[in-house]
Amino acid sequence: MVGIWVVLGVLVAGLVAGAVMRARNGRIREVTTAPRHTLPGPVADVLDAAAPVTLVQISTTFCAPCRHARAVLEPLAERTEGLRHVELDVTNQPEVAQELRVLRTPTTIAFSPDGTELLRIDGVPKGPAVLEALDKHLSGVHLVNEVPTDRDR
């Protein structure tokens, strides 16, 4: 009888954990902490001074959701003036993820040209939500091609 209760407890805990993870996937968080003084070298190297916002997607080699995030963010950056997307694989550089306080992949961090973190997205983002969250940072910038694709939904 005890075994049944253990199995039932594990099942309930798994369902709760799954529901929490699903609710947090793709959630956009505005940054409320103090600006970071230095960025890890690989991140600082990919920031584009000409783009108002650079989306740095932190990925790992065998991460399936990372491919989905890339499929959303690359076309979004291609058709949005002033937005740049860069994918950074941290499989062999875990210290980069640690310095950025990244706990899961994919995590996408939006940076201004000076390296200020603007927002974070855990999991696979939704294109329109990303644009809406970045609207104030991309003010005066327009979409190059405003026809949405199925990947943005």
mmCIF file of C-alpha atoms in Angstrom:
data_model
loop_
_atom_site.group_PDB
_atom_site.id
_atom_site.type_symbol
_atom_site.label_atom_id
_atom_site.label_comp_id
_atom_site.label_asym_id
_atom_site.label_seq_id
_atom_site.Cartn_x
_atom_site.Cartn_y
_atom_site.Cartn_z
ATOM 1 C CA MET A 1 0.000 0.000 0.000
ATOM 2 C CA VAL A 2 2.869 2.375 0.791
ATOM 3 C CA GLY A 3 4.272 1.802 -2.713
ATOM 4 C CA ILE A 4 1.044 3.028 -4.301
ATOM 5 C CA TRP A 5 1.171 6.242 -2.228
ATOM 6 C CA VAL A 6 4.794 6.820 -3.225
ATOM 7 C CA VAL A 7 3.991 6.340 -6.918
ATOM 8 C CA LEU A 8 0.963 8.602 -6.626
ATOM 9 C CA GLY A 9 3.012 11.287 -4.822
ATOM 10 C CA VAL A 10 5.745 11.176 -7.467
ATOM 11 C CA LEU A 11 3.141 11.400 -10.220
ATOM 12 C CA VAL A 12 1.478 14.449 -8.653
ATOM 13 C CA ALA A 13 4.848 16.144 -8.074
ATOM 14 C CA GLY A 14 5.795 15.499 -11.702
ATOM 15 C CA LEU A 15 2.520 16.958 -12.972
ATOM 16 C CA VAL A 16 2.936 20.081 -10.835
ATOM 17 C CA ALA A 17 6.553 20.545 -11.966
ATOM 18 C CA GLY A 18 5.506 20.080 -15.606
ATOM 19 C CA ALA A 19 2.710 22.631 -15.268
ATOM 20 C CA VAL A 20 5.078 25.190 -13.725
ATOM 21 C CA MET A 21 7.684 24.653 -16.483
ATOM 22 C CA ARG A 22 5.025 24.970 -19.180
ATOM 23 C CA ALA A 23 3.692 28.200 -17.677
ATOM 24 C CA ARG A 24 7.193 29.722 -17.542
ATOM 25 C CA ASN A 25 8.181 28.723 -21.101
ATOM 26 C CA GLY A 26 8.525 31.758 -23.353
ATOM 27 C CA ARG A 27 7.858 34.196 -20.535
ATOM 28 C CA ILE A 28 9.503 37.589 -20.994
ATOM 29 C CA ARG A 29 11.007 39.204 -17.910
ATOM 30 C CA GLU A 30 12.005 42.846 -17.753
ATOM 31 C CA VAL A 31 15.334 43.314 -15.997
ATOM 32 C CA THR A 32 15.056 44.933 -12.587
ATOM 33 C CA THR A 33 18.616 44.407 -11.332
ATOM 34 C CA ALA A 34 21.463 46.892 -11.508
ATOM 35 C CA PRO A 35 23.336 46.979 -14.815
ATOM 36 C CA ARG A 36 26.277 44.610 -15.095
ATOM 37 C CA HIS A 37 29.689 46.264 -15.327
ATOM 38 C CA THR A 38 31.380 43.613 -17.464
ATOM 39 C CA LEU A 39 30.034 40.991 -19.807
ATOM 40 C CA PRO A 40 31.616 37.629 -20.540
ATOM 41 C CA GLY A 41 33.993 37.961 -23.512
ATOM 42 C CA PRO A 42 31.966 35.868 -25.987
ATOM 43 C CA VAL A 43 28.867 37.968 -25.285
ATOM 44 C CA ALA A 44 30.670 41.308 -25.529
ATOM 45 C CA ASP A 45 32.183 40.180 -28.856
ATOM 46 C CA VAL A 46 28.783 39.583 -30.500
ATOM 47 C CA LEU A 47 27.100 42.854 -29.495
ATOM 48 C CA ASP A 48 26.446 45.101 -32.469
ATOM 49 C CA ALA A 49 27.023 48.808 -31.832
ATOM 50 C CA ALA A 50 24.893 49.667 -34.883
ATOM 51 C CA ALA A 51 21.815 47.743 -33.689
ATOM 52 C CA PRO A 52 19.647 49.202 -30.907
ATOM 53 C CA VAL A 53 18.961 45.649 -29.641
ATOM 54 C CA THR A 54 20.971 42.439 -29.937
ATOM 55 C CA LEU A 55 19.195 39.234 -28.943
ATOM 56 C CA VAL A 56 21.780 36.783 -27.595
ATOM 57 C CA GLN A 57 20.315 33.286 -27.531
ATOM 58 C CA ILE A 58 22.145 31.027 -25.075
ATOM 59 C CA SER A 59 21.995 27.464 -26.418
ATOM 60 C CA THR A 60 23.624 24.075 -26.078
ATOM 61 C CA THR A 61 24.457 21.483 -28.708
ATOM 62 C CA PHE A 62 21.732 18.927 -28.007
ATOM 63 C CA CYS A 63 18.933 21.336 -27.093
ATOM 64 C CA ALA A 64 15.840 20.745 -29.265
ATOM 65 C CA PRO A 65 13.934 23.821 -27.997
ATOM 66 C CA CYS A 66 16.987 25.915 -28.950
ATOM 67 C CA ARG A 67 16.360 25.097 -32.616
ATOM 68 C CA HIS A 68 12.750 26.229 -32.227
ATOM 69 C CA ALA A 69 13.851 29.487 -30.592
ATOM 70 C CA ARG A 70 16.275 30.102 -33.478
ATOM 71 C CA ALA A 71 13.464 29.438 -35.962
ATOM 72 C CA VAL A 72 11.433 32.211 -34.315
ATOM 73 C CA LEU A 73 14.170 34.768 -33.629
ATOM 74 C CA GLU A 74 16.233 34.645 -36.850
ATOM 75 C CA PRO A 75 13.363 35.609 -39.195
ATOM 76 C CA LEU A 76 12.147 38.173 -36.660
ATOM 77 C CA ALA A 77 15.558 39.879 -36.628
ATOM 78 C CA GLU A 78 15.867 39.661 -40.423
ATOM 79 C CA ARG A 79 12.669 41.584 -40.947
ATOM 80 C CA THR A 80 12.956 44.031 -38.043
ATOM 81 C CA GLU A 81 15.244 46.970 -38.571
ATOM 82 C CA GLY A 82 17.561 47.545 -35.616
ATOM 83 C CA LEU A 83 17.192 44.039 -34.210
ATOM 84 C CA ARG A 84 20.020 41.512 -34.403
ATOM 85 C CA HIS A 85 19.946 37.847 -33.352
ATOM 86 C CA VAL A 86 23.031 35.864 -32.343
ATOM 87 C CA GLU A 87 23.080 32.299 -31.070
ATOM 88 C CA LEU A 88 25.822 31.481 -28.576
ATOM 89 C CA ASP A 89 26.493 27.799 -27.901
ATOM 90 C CA VAL A 90 27.757 27.445 -24.323
ATOM 91 C CA THR A 91 28.226 23.668 -24.352
ATOM 92 C CA ASN A 92 31.998 24.049 -24.041
ATOM 93 C CA GLN A 93 31.878 27.389 -22.179
ATOM 94 C CA PRO A 94 29.651 26.813 -19.140
ATOM 95 C CA GLU A 95 31.305 29.724 -17.346
ATOM 96 C CA VAL A 96 29.540 32.096 -19.768
ATOM 97 C CA ALA A 97 26.143 30.718 -18.765
ATOM 98 C CA GLN A 98 27.145 30.862 -15.117
ATOM 99 C CA GLU A 99 28.257 34.515 -15.337
ATOM 100 C CA LEU A 100 24.957 35.427 -17.036
ATOM 101 C CA ARG A 101 22.964 33.420 -14.449
ATOM 102 C CA VAL A 102 21.410 31.234 -17.143
ATOM 103 C CA LEU A 103 19.827 28.131 -15.622
ATOM 104 C CA ARG A 104 18.259 26.574 -18.730
ATOM 105 C CA THR A 105 18.508 26.653 -22.476
ATOM 106 C CA PRO A 106 17.295 28.300 -24.506
ATOM 107 C CA THR A 107 17.497 31.604 -22.695
ATOM 108 C CA THR A 108 17.473 34.735 -24.834
ATOM 109 C CA ILE A 109 18.835 37.971 -23.416
ATOM 110 C CA ALA A 110 18.249 41.323 -25.132
ATOM 111 C CA PHE A 111 21.193 43.719 -24.838
ATOM 112 C CA SER A 112 21.574 47.368 -25.773
ATOM 113 C CA PRO A 113 24.741 48.344 -27.704
ATOM 114 C CA ASP A 114 26.491 49.308 -24.449
ATOM 115 C CA GLY A 115 25.867 45.863 -22.927
ATOM 116 C CA THR A 116 22.926 46.758 -20.714
ATOM 117 C CA GLU A 117 20.558 43.826 -20.283
ATOM 118 C CA LEU A 118 17.063 44.876 -21.378
ATOM 119 C CA LEU A 119 15.046 41.699 -20.890
ATOM 120 C CA ARG A 120 15.240 37.912 -20.669
ATOM 121 C CA ILE A 121 13.183 35.166 -22.240
ATOM 122 C CA ASP A 122 13.264 31.653 -20.821
ATOM 123 C CA GLY A 123 12.342 28.941 -23.318
ATOM 124 C CA VAL A 124 10.964 29.346 -26.817
ATOM 125 C CA PRO A 125 9.749 32.917 -27.381
ATOM 126 C CA LYS A 126 6.742 34.095 -29.349
ATOM 127 C CA GLY A 127 7.706 36.619 -32.046
ATOM 128 C CA PRO A 128 4.913 39.178 -31.527
ATOM 129 C CA ALA A 129 5.459 39.156 -27.751
ATOM 130 C CA VAL A 130 9.187 39.806 -28.252
ATOM 131 C CA LEU A 131 8.480 42.768 -30.538
ATOM 132 C CA GLU A 132 5.934 44.156 -28.097
ATOM 133 C CA ALA A 133 8.380 43.875 -25.183
ATOM 134 C CA LEU A 134 11.154 45.538 -27.209
ATOM 135 C CA ASP A 135 8.907 48.268 -28.649
ATOM 136 C CA LYS A 136 10.287 51.060 -26.454
ATOM 137 C CA HIS A 137 13.870 50.064 -27.317
ATOM 138 C CA LEU A 138 13.128 49.881 -31.042
ATOM 139 C CA SER A 139 11.118 53.114 -31.202
ATOM 140 C CA GLY A 140 11.087 54.590 -34.661
ATOM 141 C CA VAL A 141 12.145 51.266 -36.139
ATOM 142 C CA HIS A 142 9.807 49.422 -38.466
ATOM 143 C CA LEU A 143 9.433 45.916 -39.781
ATOM 144 C CA VAL A 144 11.154 45.376 -43.092
ATOM 145 C CA ASN A 145 8.573 42.761 -44.096
ATOM 146 C CA GLU A 146 5.436 42.868 -41.980
ATOM 147 C CA VAL A 147 3.972 39.588 -43.219
ATOM 148 C CA PRO A 148 4.077 37.198 -40.257
ATOM 149 C CA THR A 149 5.168 33.623 -40.803
ATOM 150 C CA ASP A 150 3.865 30.514 -39.098
ATOM 151 C CA ARG A 151 7.083 30.403 -37.058
ATOM 152 C CA ASP A 152 6.144 33.638 -35.262
ATOM 153 C CA ARG A 153 2.954 32.281 -33.821
#
